[in-house]
Short mmCIF file of C-alpha atoms in Angstrom, two decimals:
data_model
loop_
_atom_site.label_atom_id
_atom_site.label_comp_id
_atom_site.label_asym_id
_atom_site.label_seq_id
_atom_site.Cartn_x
_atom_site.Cartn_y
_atom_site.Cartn_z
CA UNK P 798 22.14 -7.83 1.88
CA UNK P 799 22.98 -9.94 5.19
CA UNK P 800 21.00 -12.30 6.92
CA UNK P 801 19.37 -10.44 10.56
CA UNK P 802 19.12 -13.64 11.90
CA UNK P 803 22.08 -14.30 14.69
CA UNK P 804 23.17 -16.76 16.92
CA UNK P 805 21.40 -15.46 20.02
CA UNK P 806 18.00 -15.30 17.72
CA UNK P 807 18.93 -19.49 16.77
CA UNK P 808 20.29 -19.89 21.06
CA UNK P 809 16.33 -18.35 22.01
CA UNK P 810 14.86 -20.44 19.29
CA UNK P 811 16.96 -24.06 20.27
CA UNK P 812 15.70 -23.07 23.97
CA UNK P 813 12.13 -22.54 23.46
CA UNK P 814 12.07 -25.71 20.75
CA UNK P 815 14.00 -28.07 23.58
CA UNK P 816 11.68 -27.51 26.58
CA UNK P 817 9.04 -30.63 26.94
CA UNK P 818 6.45 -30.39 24.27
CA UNK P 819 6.54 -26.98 22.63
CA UNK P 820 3.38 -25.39 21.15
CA UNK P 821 4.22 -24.91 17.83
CA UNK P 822 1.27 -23.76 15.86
CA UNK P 823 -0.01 -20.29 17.11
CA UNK P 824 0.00 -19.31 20.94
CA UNK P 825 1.01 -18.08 23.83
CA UNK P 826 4.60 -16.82 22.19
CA UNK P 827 2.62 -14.39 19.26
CA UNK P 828 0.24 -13.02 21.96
CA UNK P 829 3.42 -12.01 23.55
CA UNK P 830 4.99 -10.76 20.40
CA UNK P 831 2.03 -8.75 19.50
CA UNK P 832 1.66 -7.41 22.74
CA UNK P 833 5.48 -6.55 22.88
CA UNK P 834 5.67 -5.04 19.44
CA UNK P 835 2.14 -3.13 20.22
CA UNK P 836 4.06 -1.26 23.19
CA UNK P 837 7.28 -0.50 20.88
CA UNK P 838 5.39 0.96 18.06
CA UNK P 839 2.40 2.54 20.29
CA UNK P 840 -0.46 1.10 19.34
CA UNK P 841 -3.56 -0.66 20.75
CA UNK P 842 -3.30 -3.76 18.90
CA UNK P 843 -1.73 -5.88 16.91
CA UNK P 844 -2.06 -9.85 14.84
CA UNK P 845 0.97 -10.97 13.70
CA UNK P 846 0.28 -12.69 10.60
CA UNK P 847 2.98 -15.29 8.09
CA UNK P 848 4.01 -12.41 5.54
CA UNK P 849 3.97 -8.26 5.09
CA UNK P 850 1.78 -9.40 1.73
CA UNK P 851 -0.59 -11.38 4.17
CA UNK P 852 -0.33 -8.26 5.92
CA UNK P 853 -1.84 -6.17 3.21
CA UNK P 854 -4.37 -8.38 2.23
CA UNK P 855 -6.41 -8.64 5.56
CA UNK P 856 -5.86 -5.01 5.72
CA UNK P 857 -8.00 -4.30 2.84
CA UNK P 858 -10.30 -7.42 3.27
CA UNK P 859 -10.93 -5.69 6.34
CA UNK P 860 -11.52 -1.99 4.78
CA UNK P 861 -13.87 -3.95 2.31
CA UNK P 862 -16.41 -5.11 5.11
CA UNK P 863 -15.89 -1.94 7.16
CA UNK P 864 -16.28 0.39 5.11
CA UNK P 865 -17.82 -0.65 1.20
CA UNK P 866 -16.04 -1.27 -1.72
CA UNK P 867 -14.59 1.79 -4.05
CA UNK P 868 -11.87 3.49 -5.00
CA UNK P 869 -8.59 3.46 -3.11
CA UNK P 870 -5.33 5.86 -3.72
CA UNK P 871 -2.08 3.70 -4.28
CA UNK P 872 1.71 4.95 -5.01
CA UNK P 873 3.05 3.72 -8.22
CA UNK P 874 6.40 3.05 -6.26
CA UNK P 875 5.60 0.42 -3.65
CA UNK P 876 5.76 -3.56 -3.72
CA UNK P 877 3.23 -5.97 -5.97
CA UNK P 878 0.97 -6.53 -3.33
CA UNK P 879 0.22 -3.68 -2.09
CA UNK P 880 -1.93 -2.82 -5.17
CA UNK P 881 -2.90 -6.78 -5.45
CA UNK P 882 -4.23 -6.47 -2.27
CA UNK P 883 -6.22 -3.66 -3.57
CA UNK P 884 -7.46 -5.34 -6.54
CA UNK P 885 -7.89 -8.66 -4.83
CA UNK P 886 -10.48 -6.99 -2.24
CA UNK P 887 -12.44 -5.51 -5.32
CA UNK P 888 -11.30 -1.68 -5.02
CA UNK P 889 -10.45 0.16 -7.94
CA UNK P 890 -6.74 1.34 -7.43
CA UNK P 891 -6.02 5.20 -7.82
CA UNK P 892 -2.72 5.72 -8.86
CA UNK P 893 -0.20 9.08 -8.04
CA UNK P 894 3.00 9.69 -8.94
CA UNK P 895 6.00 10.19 -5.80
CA UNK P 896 8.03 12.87 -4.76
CA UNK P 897 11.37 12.65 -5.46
CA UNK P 898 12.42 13.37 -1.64
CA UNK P 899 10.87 10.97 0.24
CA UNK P 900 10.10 8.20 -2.39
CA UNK P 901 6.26 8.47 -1.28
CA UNK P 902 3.47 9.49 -2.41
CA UNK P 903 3.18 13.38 -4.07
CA UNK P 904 0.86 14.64 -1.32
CA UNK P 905 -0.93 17.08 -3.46
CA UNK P 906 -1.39 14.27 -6.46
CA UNK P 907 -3.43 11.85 -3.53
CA UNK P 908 -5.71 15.45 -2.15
CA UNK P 909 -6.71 16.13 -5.66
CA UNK P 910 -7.79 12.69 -6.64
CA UNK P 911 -10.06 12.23 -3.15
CA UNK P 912 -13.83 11.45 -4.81
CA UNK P 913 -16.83 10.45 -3.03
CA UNK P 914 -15.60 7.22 -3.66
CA UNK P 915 -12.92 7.39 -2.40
CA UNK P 916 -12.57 4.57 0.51
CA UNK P 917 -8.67 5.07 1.54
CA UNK P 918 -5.42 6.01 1.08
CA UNK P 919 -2.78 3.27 1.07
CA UNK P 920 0.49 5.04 1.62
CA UNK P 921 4.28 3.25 1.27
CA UNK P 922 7.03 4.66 3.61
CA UNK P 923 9.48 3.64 1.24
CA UNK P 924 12.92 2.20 2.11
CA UNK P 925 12.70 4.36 5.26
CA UNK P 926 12.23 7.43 4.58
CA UNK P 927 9.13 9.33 6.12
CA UNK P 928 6.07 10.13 3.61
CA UNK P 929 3.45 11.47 5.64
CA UNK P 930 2.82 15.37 6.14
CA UNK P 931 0.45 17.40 8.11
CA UNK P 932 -1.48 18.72 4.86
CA UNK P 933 -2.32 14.90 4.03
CA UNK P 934 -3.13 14.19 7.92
CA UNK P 935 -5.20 17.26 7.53
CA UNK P 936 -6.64 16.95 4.47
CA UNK P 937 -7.38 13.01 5.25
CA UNK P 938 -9.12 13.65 8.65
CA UNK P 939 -11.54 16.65 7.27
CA UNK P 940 -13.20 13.92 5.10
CA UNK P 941 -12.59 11.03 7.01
CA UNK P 942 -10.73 8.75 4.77
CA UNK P 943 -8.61 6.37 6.41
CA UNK P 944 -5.03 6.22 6.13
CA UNK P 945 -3.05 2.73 5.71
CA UNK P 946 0.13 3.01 6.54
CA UNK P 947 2.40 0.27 4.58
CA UNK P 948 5.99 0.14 7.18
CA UNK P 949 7.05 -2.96 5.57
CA UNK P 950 10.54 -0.97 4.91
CA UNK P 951 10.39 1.62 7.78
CA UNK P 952 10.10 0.14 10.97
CA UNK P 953 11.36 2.64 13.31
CA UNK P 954 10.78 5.93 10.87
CA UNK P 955 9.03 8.97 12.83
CA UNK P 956 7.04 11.95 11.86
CA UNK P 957 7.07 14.72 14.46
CA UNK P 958 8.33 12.19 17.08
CA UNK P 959 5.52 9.89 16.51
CA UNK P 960 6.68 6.30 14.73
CA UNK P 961 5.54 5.88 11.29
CA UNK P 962 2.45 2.98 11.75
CA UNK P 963 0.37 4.89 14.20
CA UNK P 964 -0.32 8.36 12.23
CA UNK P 965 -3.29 6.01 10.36
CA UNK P 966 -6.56 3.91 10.70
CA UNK P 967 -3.99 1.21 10.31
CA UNK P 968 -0.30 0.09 9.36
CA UNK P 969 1.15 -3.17 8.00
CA UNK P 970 4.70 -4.32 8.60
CA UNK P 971 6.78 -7.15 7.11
CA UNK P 972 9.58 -9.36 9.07
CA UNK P 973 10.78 -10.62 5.94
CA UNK P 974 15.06 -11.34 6.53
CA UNK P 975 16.67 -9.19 4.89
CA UNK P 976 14.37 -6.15 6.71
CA UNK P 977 14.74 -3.92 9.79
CA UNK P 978 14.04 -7.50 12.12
CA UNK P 979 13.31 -10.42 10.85
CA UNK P 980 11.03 -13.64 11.83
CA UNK P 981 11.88 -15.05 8.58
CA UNK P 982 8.79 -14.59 7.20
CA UNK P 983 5.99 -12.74 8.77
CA UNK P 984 4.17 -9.24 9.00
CA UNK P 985 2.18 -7.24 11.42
CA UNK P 986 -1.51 -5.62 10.94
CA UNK P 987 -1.28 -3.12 13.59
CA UNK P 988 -4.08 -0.50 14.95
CA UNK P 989 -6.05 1.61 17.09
CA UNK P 990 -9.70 0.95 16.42
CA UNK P 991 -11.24 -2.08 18.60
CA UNK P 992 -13.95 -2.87 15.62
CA UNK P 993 -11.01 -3.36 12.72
CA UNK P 994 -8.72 -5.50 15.01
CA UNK P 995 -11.67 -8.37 15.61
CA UNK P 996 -12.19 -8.05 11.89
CA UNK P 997 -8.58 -8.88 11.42
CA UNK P 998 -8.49 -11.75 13.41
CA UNK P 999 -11.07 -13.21 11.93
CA UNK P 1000 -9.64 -12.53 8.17
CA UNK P 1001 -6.50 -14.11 9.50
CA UNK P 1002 -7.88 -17.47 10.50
CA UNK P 1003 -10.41 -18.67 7.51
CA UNK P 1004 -12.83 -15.95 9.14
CA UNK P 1005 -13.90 -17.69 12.02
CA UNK P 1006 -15.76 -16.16 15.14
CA UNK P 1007 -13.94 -17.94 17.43
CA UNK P 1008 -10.62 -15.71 16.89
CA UNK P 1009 -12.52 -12.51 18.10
CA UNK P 1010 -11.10 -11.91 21.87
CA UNK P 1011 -14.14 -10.04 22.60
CA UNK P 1012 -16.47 -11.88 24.25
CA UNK P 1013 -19.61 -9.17 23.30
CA UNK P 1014 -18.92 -9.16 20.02
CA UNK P 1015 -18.74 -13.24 19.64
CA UNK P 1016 -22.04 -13.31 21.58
CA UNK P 1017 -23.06 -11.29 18.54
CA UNK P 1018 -22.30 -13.72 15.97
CA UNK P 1019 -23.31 -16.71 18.23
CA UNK P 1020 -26.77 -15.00 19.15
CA UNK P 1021 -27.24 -13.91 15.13
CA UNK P 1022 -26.76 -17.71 14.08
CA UNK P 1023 -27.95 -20.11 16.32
CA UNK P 1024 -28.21 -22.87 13.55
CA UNK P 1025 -24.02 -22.88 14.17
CA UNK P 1026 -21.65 -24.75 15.96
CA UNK P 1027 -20.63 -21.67 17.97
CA UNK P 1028 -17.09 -22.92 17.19
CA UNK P 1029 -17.29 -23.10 13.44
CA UNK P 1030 -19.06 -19.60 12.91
CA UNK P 1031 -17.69 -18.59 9.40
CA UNK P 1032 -18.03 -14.82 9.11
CA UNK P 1033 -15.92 -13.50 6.52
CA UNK P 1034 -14.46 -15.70 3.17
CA UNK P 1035 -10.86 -15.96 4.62
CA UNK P 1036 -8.04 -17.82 4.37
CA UNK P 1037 -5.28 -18.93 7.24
CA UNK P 1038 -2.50 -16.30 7.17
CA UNK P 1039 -1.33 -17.27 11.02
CA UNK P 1040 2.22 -17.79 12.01
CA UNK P 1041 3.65 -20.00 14.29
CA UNK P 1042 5.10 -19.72 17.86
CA UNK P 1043 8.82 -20.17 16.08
CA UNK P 1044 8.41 -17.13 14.21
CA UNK P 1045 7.38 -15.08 17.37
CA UNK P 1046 10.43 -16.46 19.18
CA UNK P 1047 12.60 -14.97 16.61
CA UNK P 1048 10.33 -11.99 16.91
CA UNK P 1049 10.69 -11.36 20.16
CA UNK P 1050 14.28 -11.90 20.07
CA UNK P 1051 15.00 -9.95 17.28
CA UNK P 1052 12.81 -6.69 18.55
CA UNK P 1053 15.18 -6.20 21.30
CA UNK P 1054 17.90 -4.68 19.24
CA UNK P 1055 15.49 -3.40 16.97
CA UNK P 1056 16.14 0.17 18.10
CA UNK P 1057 20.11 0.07 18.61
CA UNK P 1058 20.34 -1.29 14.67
CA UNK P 1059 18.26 1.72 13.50
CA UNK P 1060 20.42 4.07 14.99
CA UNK P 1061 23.36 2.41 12.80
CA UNK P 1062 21.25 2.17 10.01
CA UNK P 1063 20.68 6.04 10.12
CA UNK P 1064 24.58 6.54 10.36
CA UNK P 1065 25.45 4.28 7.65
CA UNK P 1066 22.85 6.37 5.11
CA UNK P 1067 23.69 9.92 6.26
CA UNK P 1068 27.51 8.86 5.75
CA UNK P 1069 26.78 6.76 2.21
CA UNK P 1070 24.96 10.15 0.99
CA UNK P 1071 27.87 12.33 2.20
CA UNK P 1072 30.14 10.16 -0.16
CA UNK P 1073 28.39 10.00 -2.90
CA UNK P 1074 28.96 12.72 -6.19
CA UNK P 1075 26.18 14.73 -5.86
CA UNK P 1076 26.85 16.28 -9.33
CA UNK P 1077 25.96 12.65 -10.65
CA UNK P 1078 23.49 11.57 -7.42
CA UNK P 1079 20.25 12.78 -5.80
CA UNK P 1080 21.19 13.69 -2.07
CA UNK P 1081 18.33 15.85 -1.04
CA UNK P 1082 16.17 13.00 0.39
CA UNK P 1083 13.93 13.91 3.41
CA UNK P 1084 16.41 12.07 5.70
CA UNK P 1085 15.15 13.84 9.29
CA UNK P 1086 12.60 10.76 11.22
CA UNK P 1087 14.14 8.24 8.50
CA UNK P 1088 14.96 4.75 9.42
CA UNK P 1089 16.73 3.16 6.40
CA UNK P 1090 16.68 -0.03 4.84
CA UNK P 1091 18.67 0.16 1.89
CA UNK P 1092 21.07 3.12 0.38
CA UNK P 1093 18.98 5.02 -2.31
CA UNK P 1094 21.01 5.49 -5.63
CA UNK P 1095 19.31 7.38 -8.17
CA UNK P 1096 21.17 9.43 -11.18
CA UNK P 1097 20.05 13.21 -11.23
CA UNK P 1098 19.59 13.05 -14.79
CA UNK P 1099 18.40 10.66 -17.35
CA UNK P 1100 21.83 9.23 -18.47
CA UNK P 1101 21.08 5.92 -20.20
CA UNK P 1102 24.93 5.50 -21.20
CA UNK P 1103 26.40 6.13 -17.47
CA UNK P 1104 23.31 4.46 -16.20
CA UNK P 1105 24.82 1.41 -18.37
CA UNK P 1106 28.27 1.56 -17.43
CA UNK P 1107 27.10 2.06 -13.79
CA UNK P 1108 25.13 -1.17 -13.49
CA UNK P 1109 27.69 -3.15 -15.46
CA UNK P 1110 30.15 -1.47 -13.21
CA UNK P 1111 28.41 -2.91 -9.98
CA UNK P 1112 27.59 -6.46 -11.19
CA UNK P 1113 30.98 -6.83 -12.02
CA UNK P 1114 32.48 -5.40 -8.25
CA UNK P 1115 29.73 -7.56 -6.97
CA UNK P 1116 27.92 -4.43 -5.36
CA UNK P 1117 24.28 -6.18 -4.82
CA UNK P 1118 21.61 -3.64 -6.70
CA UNK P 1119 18.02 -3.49 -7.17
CA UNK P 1120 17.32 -0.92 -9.92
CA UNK P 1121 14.05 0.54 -9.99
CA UNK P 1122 13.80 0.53 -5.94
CA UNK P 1123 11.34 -1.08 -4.04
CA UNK P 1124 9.37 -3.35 -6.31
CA UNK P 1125 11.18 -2.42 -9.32
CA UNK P 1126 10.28 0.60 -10.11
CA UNK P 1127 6.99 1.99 -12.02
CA UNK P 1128 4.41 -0.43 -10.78
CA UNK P 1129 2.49 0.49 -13.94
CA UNK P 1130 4.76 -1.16 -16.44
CA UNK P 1131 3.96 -4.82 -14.92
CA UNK P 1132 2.64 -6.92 -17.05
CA UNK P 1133 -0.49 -7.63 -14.07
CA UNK P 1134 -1.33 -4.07 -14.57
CA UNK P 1135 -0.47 -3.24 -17.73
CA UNK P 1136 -3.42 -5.58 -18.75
CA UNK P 1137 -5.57 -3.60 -16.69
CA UNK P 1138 -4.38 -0.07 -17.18
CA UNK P 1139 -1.88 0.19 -21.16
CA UNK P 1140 -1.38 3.63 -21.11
CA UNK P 1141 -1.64 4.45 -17.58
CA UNK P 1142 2.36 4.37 -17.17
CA UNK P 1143 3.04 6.85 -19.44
CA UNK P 1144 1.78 9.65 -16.43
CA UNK P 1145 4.26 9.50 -13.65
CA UNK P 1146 7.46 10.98 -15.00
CA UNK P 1147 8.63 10.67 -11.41
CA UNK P 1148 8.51 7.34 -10.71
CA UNK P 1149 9.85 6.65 -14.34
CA UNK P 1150 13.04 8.26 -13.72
CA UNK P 1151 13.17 6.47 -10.26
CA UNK P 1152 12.41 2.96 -12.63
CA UNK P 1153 15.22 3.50 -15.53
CA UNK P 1154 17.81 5.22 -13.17
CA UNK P 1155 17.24 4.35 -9.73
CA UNK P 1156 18.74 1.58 -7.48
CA UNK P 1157 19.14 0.81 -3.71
CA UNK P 1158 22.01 -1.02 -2.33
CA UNK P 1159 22.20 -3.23 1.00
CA UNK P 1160 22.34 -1.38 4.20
CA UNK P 1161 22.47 -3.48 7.46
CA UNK P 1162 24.16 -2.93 11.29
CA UNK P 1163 27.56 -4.47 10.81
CA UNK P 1164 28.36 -2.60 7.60
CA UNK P 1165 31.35 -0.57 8.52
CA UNK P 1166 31.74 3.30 7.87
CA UNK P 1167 35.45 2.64 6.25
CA UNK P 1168 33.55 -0.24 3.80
CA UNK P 1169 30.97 2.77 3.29
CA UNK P 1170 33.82 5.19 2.20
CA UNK P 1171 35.58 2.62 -0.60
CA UNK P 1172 31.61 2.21 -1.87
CA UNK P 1173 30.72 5.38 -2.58
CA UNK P 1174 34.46 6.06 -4.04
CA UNK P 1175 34.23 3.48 -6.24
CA UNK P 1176 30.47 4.62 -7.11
CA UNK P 1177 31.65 8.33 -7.71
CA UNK P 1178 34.67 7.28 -9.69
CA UNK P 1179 32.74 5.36 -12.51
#
């Protein structure tokens, strides 16, 4: 992996930082970045907020007060806290094995597990790739369960021409550096509904009233408890999450070429899966709307002896691997839910395979198509 923070994202920082007196803590520079990244994704609104797991956790803090507490359908391929987030709001977490294409969710696994109790669908675009369809659009809107859309690895993925983060109730997104752009560290809760986006801004600053920009609905709170200090209304139990005016100058700087690096993202994964042996390598990954993150690497068949000599082949070239994918694999076999949930592991032979015999490699701008070549040569001579 490489750093995505340059010299002209440090040159806007050392600017903003030298002028006389900077605002540091939140202000004027994440109003802009929100407003900026709200136009590039195409959506309403959006609170920028210190991490993608921040991100996640307002999200369903916010799902929890809008719309009751029950069950909500999770991937078993997806990062920790996604499905902390879930547990930490108090939702019971409904669990579906992926399809192998896009690394998502298997669309007809999340229709058939829709109860009355059912309060959303939390979906992971994983490591780029697209994993929404019409028949879950479909099937979601004729019994109007929300859709939350976690981008965190797919910032600039499409469906039908429309970006990935805005075919939902709601979408999170994570800046962390080694990701499409980076602030560092921060995330994005982004949406179209007015009600959810005051909710979020209260969850992301220790629930106060005084973060809603709408002055109707703060005369609400003021008018409901006149006992208050108007400024220290307390709505929700909440936590501070905010960023800081740094982060949204890297932001801001970074979103510029956000665009022109997925394009060479794309290139770089459509060449690394030309190269690769696809006698040994799944190639057949729903690459049309993608905007990679990482290269996916995952053996067609369950090979623990090449699967060893492969690893030990990598670590010793220095190839930098993840294996399991995104989060490490089978969610299920981590010790914070396998407490919860023994046996539940044992039902996803999917995401099993994905966790024993999977990997992703580092895919960022500068990589070079003639580095590309001599990787997946040396992957498809082992």
């Amino acid at each position: 992996m490489h750093n995505n923070i340059l010299r002209e994202d440090l040159d806007a920082l050392i600017r903003y930082l030298q002028q006389p007196d900077p605002m540091l803590t939140q202000s004027a520079q994440v109003r802009a970045f929100e407003e900026e990244w709200s136009r590039w994704l195409g959506v309403k609104y959006s609170v920028f907020v210190n991490s993608g797991s921040s991100a996640n956790l307002i999200t369903l803090c916010a799902l929890r007060e809008l719309r009751g507490l029950g069950e909500v359908i999770v991937p078993t391929l997806t990062w920790v806290s996604d499905i902390a987030s879930v547990l930490q709001a108090g939702f019971s977490p409904i669990f579906v094995d992926i399809d192998p294409c896009t690394l998502g969710m298997d669309i007809d696994q999340v229709l058939a597990k829709i109860t009355p109790q059912t309060k959303a669908v939390f979906l992971t675009h994983v490591l780029g790739y697209n994993a929404v369809n019409q028949k879950l659009l479909d099937g979601l809107r004729a019994k109007n369960i929300p859709l939350i859309e976690d981008v965190c690895e797919s910032h600039g993925a499409t469906y039908q021409g429309r970006k990935c983060g805005t075919l939902g109730w709601c979408s999170n997104f994570s800046f962390y550096y080694a990701h499409h752009m980076s602030t560092v560290e921060g995330g994005m809760v982004c949406t179209d509904d007015p009600s959810l986006y005051q909710t979020l801004r209260m969850f992301r600053s220790h629930g106060m009233v005084r973060e809603v920009d709408d002055a109707n609905v703060r005369a609400e709170w003021v008018t409901r408890y006149p006992d208050l200090n108007p400024d220290f209304i307390f709505a929700y139990p909440s936590y501070n999450v905010r960023s800081t005016e740094m982060n949204a100058v890297l932001g801001r700087s970074q979103l510029s070429r956000l665009d022109a690096n997925n394009q060479l993202r794309t290139r770089n994964l459509l060449a690394f899966l030309e190269g690769l042996d696809a006698k040994r390598f799944r190639v057949d990954f729903a690459v049309e709307g993608s905007s990679n993150y990482a290269f996916t690497l995952i053996l067609k068949e369950a090979d623990p002896d090449y699967r060893d000599r492969l690893q030990n082949a990598m670590r010793e070239a220095k190839i930098e691997h993840r294996r399991g994918s995104s989060g490490g694999g089978n969610q299920l076999r981590q010790p914070y839910l396998r407490k919860l949930y023994p046996d539940e592991y044992k039902k996803y032979p999917e995401i099993d395979h994905v966790h024993f015999y999977g990997y992703y490699l580092g895919n960022y701008p500068s990589l070079s198509l003639n580095r590309i070549r001599e990787l997946t040569g040396f992957l498809s001579s082992i």
